[in-house]
Amino acid sequence: FGCAPGNPLGLKMTFFEDGEEIVSFWKPSPHYQGYGNVLHGGVIASLLDEVSSWAVFIKLKTSGVTQRVEV
């Protein structure tokens, strides 16, 4: 959902390494809003989870799974 280019409703996030940082620029589409012009909390949690997993993947050269997320 976070970075899969084939998912038409996915977040389509892309990542790159900038020194010690992992960077992703993302602009929300209107269908990700919860109420009015407010980004849905579940999408915010997904963004955080995706960035965290890419940091592990790129910096530690391994993969993992999220055991717990609290937002």
CSV table of N, CA, C and O in Angstrom, one decimal:
chain,number,residue,atom,x,y,z
A,1,PHE,N,0.8,-1.2,0.0
A,1,PHE,CA,0.0,0.0,0.0
A,1,PHE,C,0.9,1.3,0.0
A,1,PHE,O,0.5,2.2,-0.7
A,2,GLY,N,2.0,1.2,0.7
A,2,GLY,CA,2.8,2.5,0.9
A,2,GLY,C,3.5,2.8,-0.4
A,2,GLY,O,3.5,4.0,-0.8
A,3,CYS,N,4.2,1.9,-0.9
A,3,CYS,CA,5.1,2.2,-2.1
A,3,CYS,C,4.9,1.4,-3.3
A,3,CYS,O,5.6,1.6,-4.3
A,4,ALA,N,3.9,0.5,-3.3
A,4,ALA,CA,3.6,-0.3,-4.5
A,4,ALA,C,3.1,0.5,-5.6
A,4,ALA,O,2.0,1.1,-5.5
A,5,PRO,N,3.8,0.6,-6.7
A,5,PRO,CA,3.4,1.4,-7.9
A,5,PRO,C,2.1,0.9,-8.6
A,5,PRO,O,1.4,1.6,-9.2
A,6,GLY,N,1.9,-0.4,-8.4
A,6,GLY,CA,0.7,-1.0,-9.1
A,6,GLY,C,-0.6,-0.9,-8.4
A,6,GLY,O,-1.6,-1.2,-8.9
A,7,ASN,N,-0.6,-0.4,-7.2
A,7,ASN,CA,-1.8,-0.2,-6.4
A,7,ASN,C,-2.4,1.1,-6.7
A,7,ASN,O,-1.9,2.2,-6.4
A,8,PRO,N,-3.5,1.2,-7.4
A,8,PRO,CA,-4.1,2.5,-7.9
A,8,PRO,C,-4.5,3.4,-6.7
A,8,PRO,O,-4.5,4.6,-6.9
A,9,LEU,N,-4.8,2.8,-5.6
A,9,LEU,CA,-5.1,3.7,-4.4
A,9,LEU,C,-4.0,3.8,-3.4
A,9,LEU,O,-4.2,4.4,-2.4
A,10,GLY,N,-2.9,3.2,-3.7
A,10,GLY,CA,-1.8,3.2,-2.8
A,10,GLY,C,-1.2,4.6,-2.6
A,10,GLY,O,-1.5,5.5,-3.4
A,11,LEU,N,-0.3,4.7,-1.7
A,11,LEU,CA,0.4,6.0,-1.4
A,11,LEU,C,1.4,6.4,-2.4
A,11,LEU,O,1.7,7.5,-2.6
A,12,LYS,N,2.0,5.4,-3.1
A,12,LYS,CA,3.0,5.6,-4.2
A,12,LYS,C,4.2,6.4,-3.7
A,12,LYS,O,4.7,7.3,-4.3
A,13,MET,N,4.6,6.1,-2.5
A,13,MET,CA,5.8,6.8,-1.9
A,13,MET,C,7.0,6.3,-2.6
A,13,MET,O,7.2,5.2,-3.0
A,14,THR,N,8.0,7.2,-2.7
A,14,THR,CA,9.3,6.9,-3.2
A,14,THR,C,10.3,7.4,-2.1
A,14,THR,O,10.0,8.3,-1.4
A,15,PHE,N,11.4,6.8,-2.1
A,15,PHE,CA,12.4,7.0,-1.1
A,15,PHE,C,13.8,7.2,-1.7
A,15,PHE,O,14.1,6.6,-2.7
A,16,PHE,N,14.6,8.0,-1.1
A,16,PHE,CA,16.0,8.1,-1.4
A,16,PHE,C,16.9,8.4,-0.2
A,16,PHE,O,16.3,8.9,0.8
A,17,GLU,N,18.1,8.1,-0.3
A,17,GLU,CA,19.0,8.3,0.8
A,17,GLU,C,19.8,9.6,0.6
A,17,GLU,O,20.2,9.9,-0.5
A,18,ASP,N,19.8,10.4,1.6
A,18,ASP,CA,20.5,11.7,1.6
A,18,ASP,C,21.4,11.8,2.8
A,18,ASP,O,21.0,12.1,3.9
A,19,GLY,N,22.6,11.3,2.7
A,19,GLY,CA,23.5,11.2,3.8
A,19,GLY,C,23.1,10.2,4.8
A,19,GLY,O,22.8,9.0,4.5
A,20,GLU,N,22.8,10.6,6.0
A,20,GLU,CA,22.3,9.8,7.1
A,20,GLU,C,20.8,9.6,7.1
A,20,GLU,O,20.2,8.9,7.9
A,21,GLU,N,20.1,10.4,6.2
A,21,GLU,CA,18.7,10.4,6.2
A,21,GLU,C,18.0,9.6,5.1
A,21,GLU,O,18.6,9.5,4.0
A,22,ILE,N,16.8,9.1,5.4
A,22,ILE,CA,16.0,8.5,4.3
A,22,ILE,C,14.9,9.6,4.1
A,22,ILE,O,14.2,10.0,5.0
A,23,VAL,N,14.7,9.9,2.8
A,23,VAL,CA,13.8,11.0,2.5
A,23,VAL,C,12.7,10.5,1.6
A,23,VAL,O,12.9,9.7,0.7
A,24,SER,N,11.5,11.1,1.8
A,24,SER,CA,10.4,10.8,0.9
A,24,SER,C,9.5,12.0,0.9
A,24,SER,O,9.1,12.6,2.0
A,25,PHE,N,9.2,12.5,-0.3
A,25,PHE,CA,8.3,13.7,-0.4
A,25,PHE,C,7.0,13.1,-0.9
A,25,PHE,O,6.9,12.3,-1.9
A,26,TRP,N,5.9,13.5,-0.3
A,26,TRP,CA,4.6,12.9,-0.6
A,26,TRP,C,3.5,14.0,-0.5
A,26,TRP,O,3.5,14.8,0.5
A,27,LYS,N,2.6,14.1,-1.5
A,27,LYS,CA,1.5,15.0,-1.4
A,27,LYS,C,0.2,14.2,-1.4
A,27,LYS,O,0.0,13.5,-2.3
A,28,PRO,N,-0.6,14.4,-0.4
A,28,PRO,CA,-1.8,13.7,-0.3
A,28,PRO,C,-2.9,14.0,-1.4
A,28,PRO,O,-3.0,15.2,-1.7
A,29,SER,N,-3.6,13.0,-1.9
A,29,SER,CA,-4.7,13.2,-2.8
A,29,SER,C,-5.9,13.4,-1.9
A,29,SER,O,-6.0,13.0,-0.8
A,30,PRO,N,-7.0,14.0,-2.5
A,30,PRO,CA,-8.2,14.3,-1.7
A,30,PRO,C,-8.9,13.0,-1.2
A,30,PRO,O,-9.5,13.1,-0.1
A,31,HIS,N,-8.7,11.9,-1.8
A,31,HIS,CA,-9.3,10.7,-1.3
A,31,HIS,C,-8.7,10.1,0.0
A,31,HIS,O,-9.2,9.1,0.5
A,32,TYR,N,-7.6,10.7,0.4
A,32,TYR,CA,-7.0,10.3,1.7
A,32,TYR,C,-7.5,11.1,2.9
A,32,TYR,O,-7.0,10.9,4.0
A,33,GLN,N,-8.4,12.0,2.7
A,33,GLN,CA,-8.9,12.8,3.8
A,33,GLN,C,-9.9,12.1,4.6
A,33,GLN,O,-10.7,11.3,4.1
A,34,GLY,N,-10.0,12.4,5.9
A,34,GLY,CA,-11.0,11.9,6.7
A,34,GLY,C,-12.2,12.8,6.8
A,34,GLY,O,-13.3,12.5,6.3
A,35,TYR,N,-12.0,14.0,7.3
A,35,TYR,CA,-13.1,14.9,7.4
A,35,TYR,C,-12.6,16.3,6.9
A,35,TYR,O,-11.5,16.7,7.3
A,36,GLY,N,-13.3,16.9,6.0
A,36,GLY,CA,-12.9,18.2,5.4
A,36,GLY,C,-11.6,18.0,4.7
A,36,GLY,O,-11.4,17.1,3.9
A,37,ASN,N,-10.7,18.9,5.0
A,37,ASN,CA,-9.3,18.8,4.5
A,37,ASN,C,-8.3,18.3,5.5
A,37,ASN,O,-7.2,18.8,5.6
A,38,VAL,N,-8.7,17.3,6.3
A,38,VAL,CA,-7.9,16.7,7.3
A,38,VAL,C,-7.4,15.3,6.8
A,38,VAL,O,-8.2,14.5,6.4
A,39,LEU,N,-6.1,15.1,6.9
A,39,LEU,CA,-5.6,13.8,6.5
A,39,LEU,C,-6.0,12.7,7.5
A,39,LEU,O,-5.9,12.9,8.7
A,40,HIS,N,-6.5,11.6,7.0
A,40,HIS,CA,-7.0,10.5,7.8
A,40,HIS,C,-5.9,10.0,8.7
A,40,HIS,O,-4.7,9.8,8.2
A,41,GLY,N,-6.1,9.7,9.9
A,41,GLY,CA,-5.1,9.3,10.9
A,41,GLY,C,-4.5,7.9,10.5
A,41,GLY,O,-3.3,7.7,10.7
A,42,GLY,N,-5.3,7.1,9.9
A,42,GLY,CA,-4.8,5.8,9.4
A,42,GLY,C,-3.7,6.0,8.3
A,42,GLY,O,-2.8,5.2,8.2
A,43,VAL,N,-3.9,7.0,7.5
A,43,VAL,CA,-2.9,7.3,6.5
A,43,VAL,C,-1.6,7.8,7.1
A,43,VAL,O,-0.5,7.4,6.7
A,44,ILE,N,-1.8,8.6,8.1
A,44,ILE,CA,-0.6,9.2,8.8
A,44,ILE,C,0.2,8.0,9.4
A,44,ILE,O,1.4,7.9,9.3
A,45,ALA,N,-0.5,7.0,10.0
A,45,ALA,CA,0.1,5.9,10.6
A,45,ALA,C,0.8,5.1,9.5
A,45,ALA,O,2.0,4.6,9.7
A,46,SER,N,0.2,4.9,8.4
A,46,SER,CA,0.8,4.2,7.3
A,46,SER,C,2.1,4.9,6.8
A,46,SER,O,3.1,4.2,6.4
A,47,LEU,N,2.1,6.2,6.7
A,47,LEU,CA,3.2,7.0,6.3
A,47,LEU,C,4.4,6.7,7.2
A,47,LEU,O,5.5,6.5,6.8
A,48,LEU,N,4.1,6.8,8.5
A,48,LEU,CA,5.2,6.6,9.5
A,48,LEU,C,5.7,5.2,9.5
A,48,LEU,O,6.9,5.0,9.5
A,49,ASP,N,4.8,4.2,9.3
A,49,ASP,CA,5.2,2.8,9.2
A,49,ASP,C,6.1,2.6,8.0
A,49,ASP,O,7.1,1.9,8.0
A,50,GLU,N,5.7,3.1,6.9
A,50,GLU,CA,6.5,2.9,5.6
A,50,GLU,C,7.9,3.6,5.7
A,50,GLU,O,8.9,3.0,5.3
A,51,VAL,N,7.9,4.8,6.2
A,51,VAL,CA,9.2,5.4,6.4
A,51,VAL,C,10.1,4.6,7.3
A,51,VAL,O,11.3,4.5,7.0
A,52,SER,N,9.6,4.2,8.4
A,52,SER,CA,10.4,3.4,9.3
A,52,SER,C,10.9,2.1,8.7
A,52,SER,O,12.1,1.7,8.9
A,53,SER,N,10.1,1.4,7.9
A,53,SER,CA,10.5,0.2,7.3
A,53,SER,C,11.6,0.4,6.2
A,53,SER,O,12.5,-0.3,6.1
A,54,TRP,N,11.5,1.5,5.5
A,54,TRP,CA,12.5,1.9,4.5
A,54,TRP,C,13.8,2.2,5.2
A,54,TRP,O,14.9,1.9,4.7
A,55,ALA,N,13.8,2.9,6.3
A,55,ALA,CA,15.0,3.2,7.1
A,55,ALA,C,15.7,1.9,7.5
A,55,ALA,O,16.9,1.8,7.3
A,56,VAL,N,15.0,0.9,7.9
A,56,VAL,CA,15.6,-0.4,8.3
A,56,VAL,C,16.1,-1.1,7.1
A,56,VAL,O,17.3,-1.6,7.0
A,57,PHE,N,15.4,-1.1,6.0
A,57,PHE,CA,15.8,-1.7,4.7
A,57,PHE,C,17.0,-1.1,4.1
A,57,PHE,O,18.0,-1.8,3.8
A,58,ILE,N,17.1,0.2,4.1
A,58,ILE,CA,18.2,0.9,3.4
A,58,ILE,C,19.4,1.0,4.3
A,58,ILE,O,20.5,0.7,3.9
A,59,LYS,N,19.2,1.4,5.6
A,59,LYS,CA,20.3,1.6,6.5
A,59,LYS,C,20.9,0.4,7.1
A,59,LYS,O,22.1,0.2,7.3
A,60,LEU,N,20.0,-0.6,7.4
A,60,LEU,CA,20.5,-1.8,8.1
A,60,LEU,C,20.6,-3.0,7.1
A,60,LEU,O,21.1,-4.1,7.5
A,61,LYS,N,20.2,-2.8,5.8
A,61,LYS,CA,20.3,-3.8,4.8
A,61,LYS,C,19.6,-5.1,5.2
A,61,LYS,O,20.0,-6.2,4.9
A,62,THR,N,18.4,-4.9,5.8
A,62,THR,CA,17.6,-6.1,6.2
A,62,THR,C,16.1,-5.7,6.1
A,62,THR,O,15.8,-4.6,5.8
A,63,SER,N,15.3,-6.6,6.5
A,63,SER,CA,13.9,-6.3,6.5
A,63,SER,C,13.3,-6.6,7.9
A,63,SER,O,14.0,-7.3,8.7
A,64,GLY,N,12.1,-6.2,8.1
A,64,GLY,CA,11.5,-6.5,9.4
A,64,GLY,C,10.0,-6.3,9.3
A,64,GLY,O,9.5,-6.0,8.2
A,65,VAL,N,9.3,-6.5,10.4
A,65,VAL,CA,7.9,-6.2,10.4
A,65,VAL,C,7.6,-5.3,11.6
A,65,VAL,O,8.3,-5.3,12.6
A,66,THR,N,6.5,-4.6,11.5
A,66,THR,CA,6.1,-3.7,12.6
A,66,THR,C,5.3,-4.5,13.6
A,66,THR,O,4.3,-5.2,13.2
A,67,GLN,N,5.8,-4.5,14.8
A,67,GLN,CA,5.1,-5.2,15.8
A,67,GLN,C,4.0,-4.4,16.5
A,67,GLN,O,2.9,-4.9,16.8
A,68,ARG,N,4.3,-3.1,16.6
A,68,ARG,CA,3.3,-2.2,17.2
A,68,ARG,C,3.5,-0.8,16.8
A,68,ARG,O,4.6,-0.3,16.6
A,69,VAL,N,2.4,-0.1,16.5
A,69,VAL,CA,2.4,1.3,16.1
A,69,VAL,C,1.4,2.0,17.0
A,69,VAL,O,0.2,1.6,17.1
A,70,GLU,N,1.8,3.1,17.6
A,70,GLU,CA,0.8,4.0,18.3
A,70,GLU,C,1.0,5.4,17.8
A,70,GLU,O,2.0,5.9,17.8
A,71,VAL,N,-0.1,5.9,17.4
A,71,VAL,CA,-0.1,7.3,16.8
A,71,VAL,C,-1.1,8.1,17.6
A,71,VAL,O,-2.2,7.7,17.8
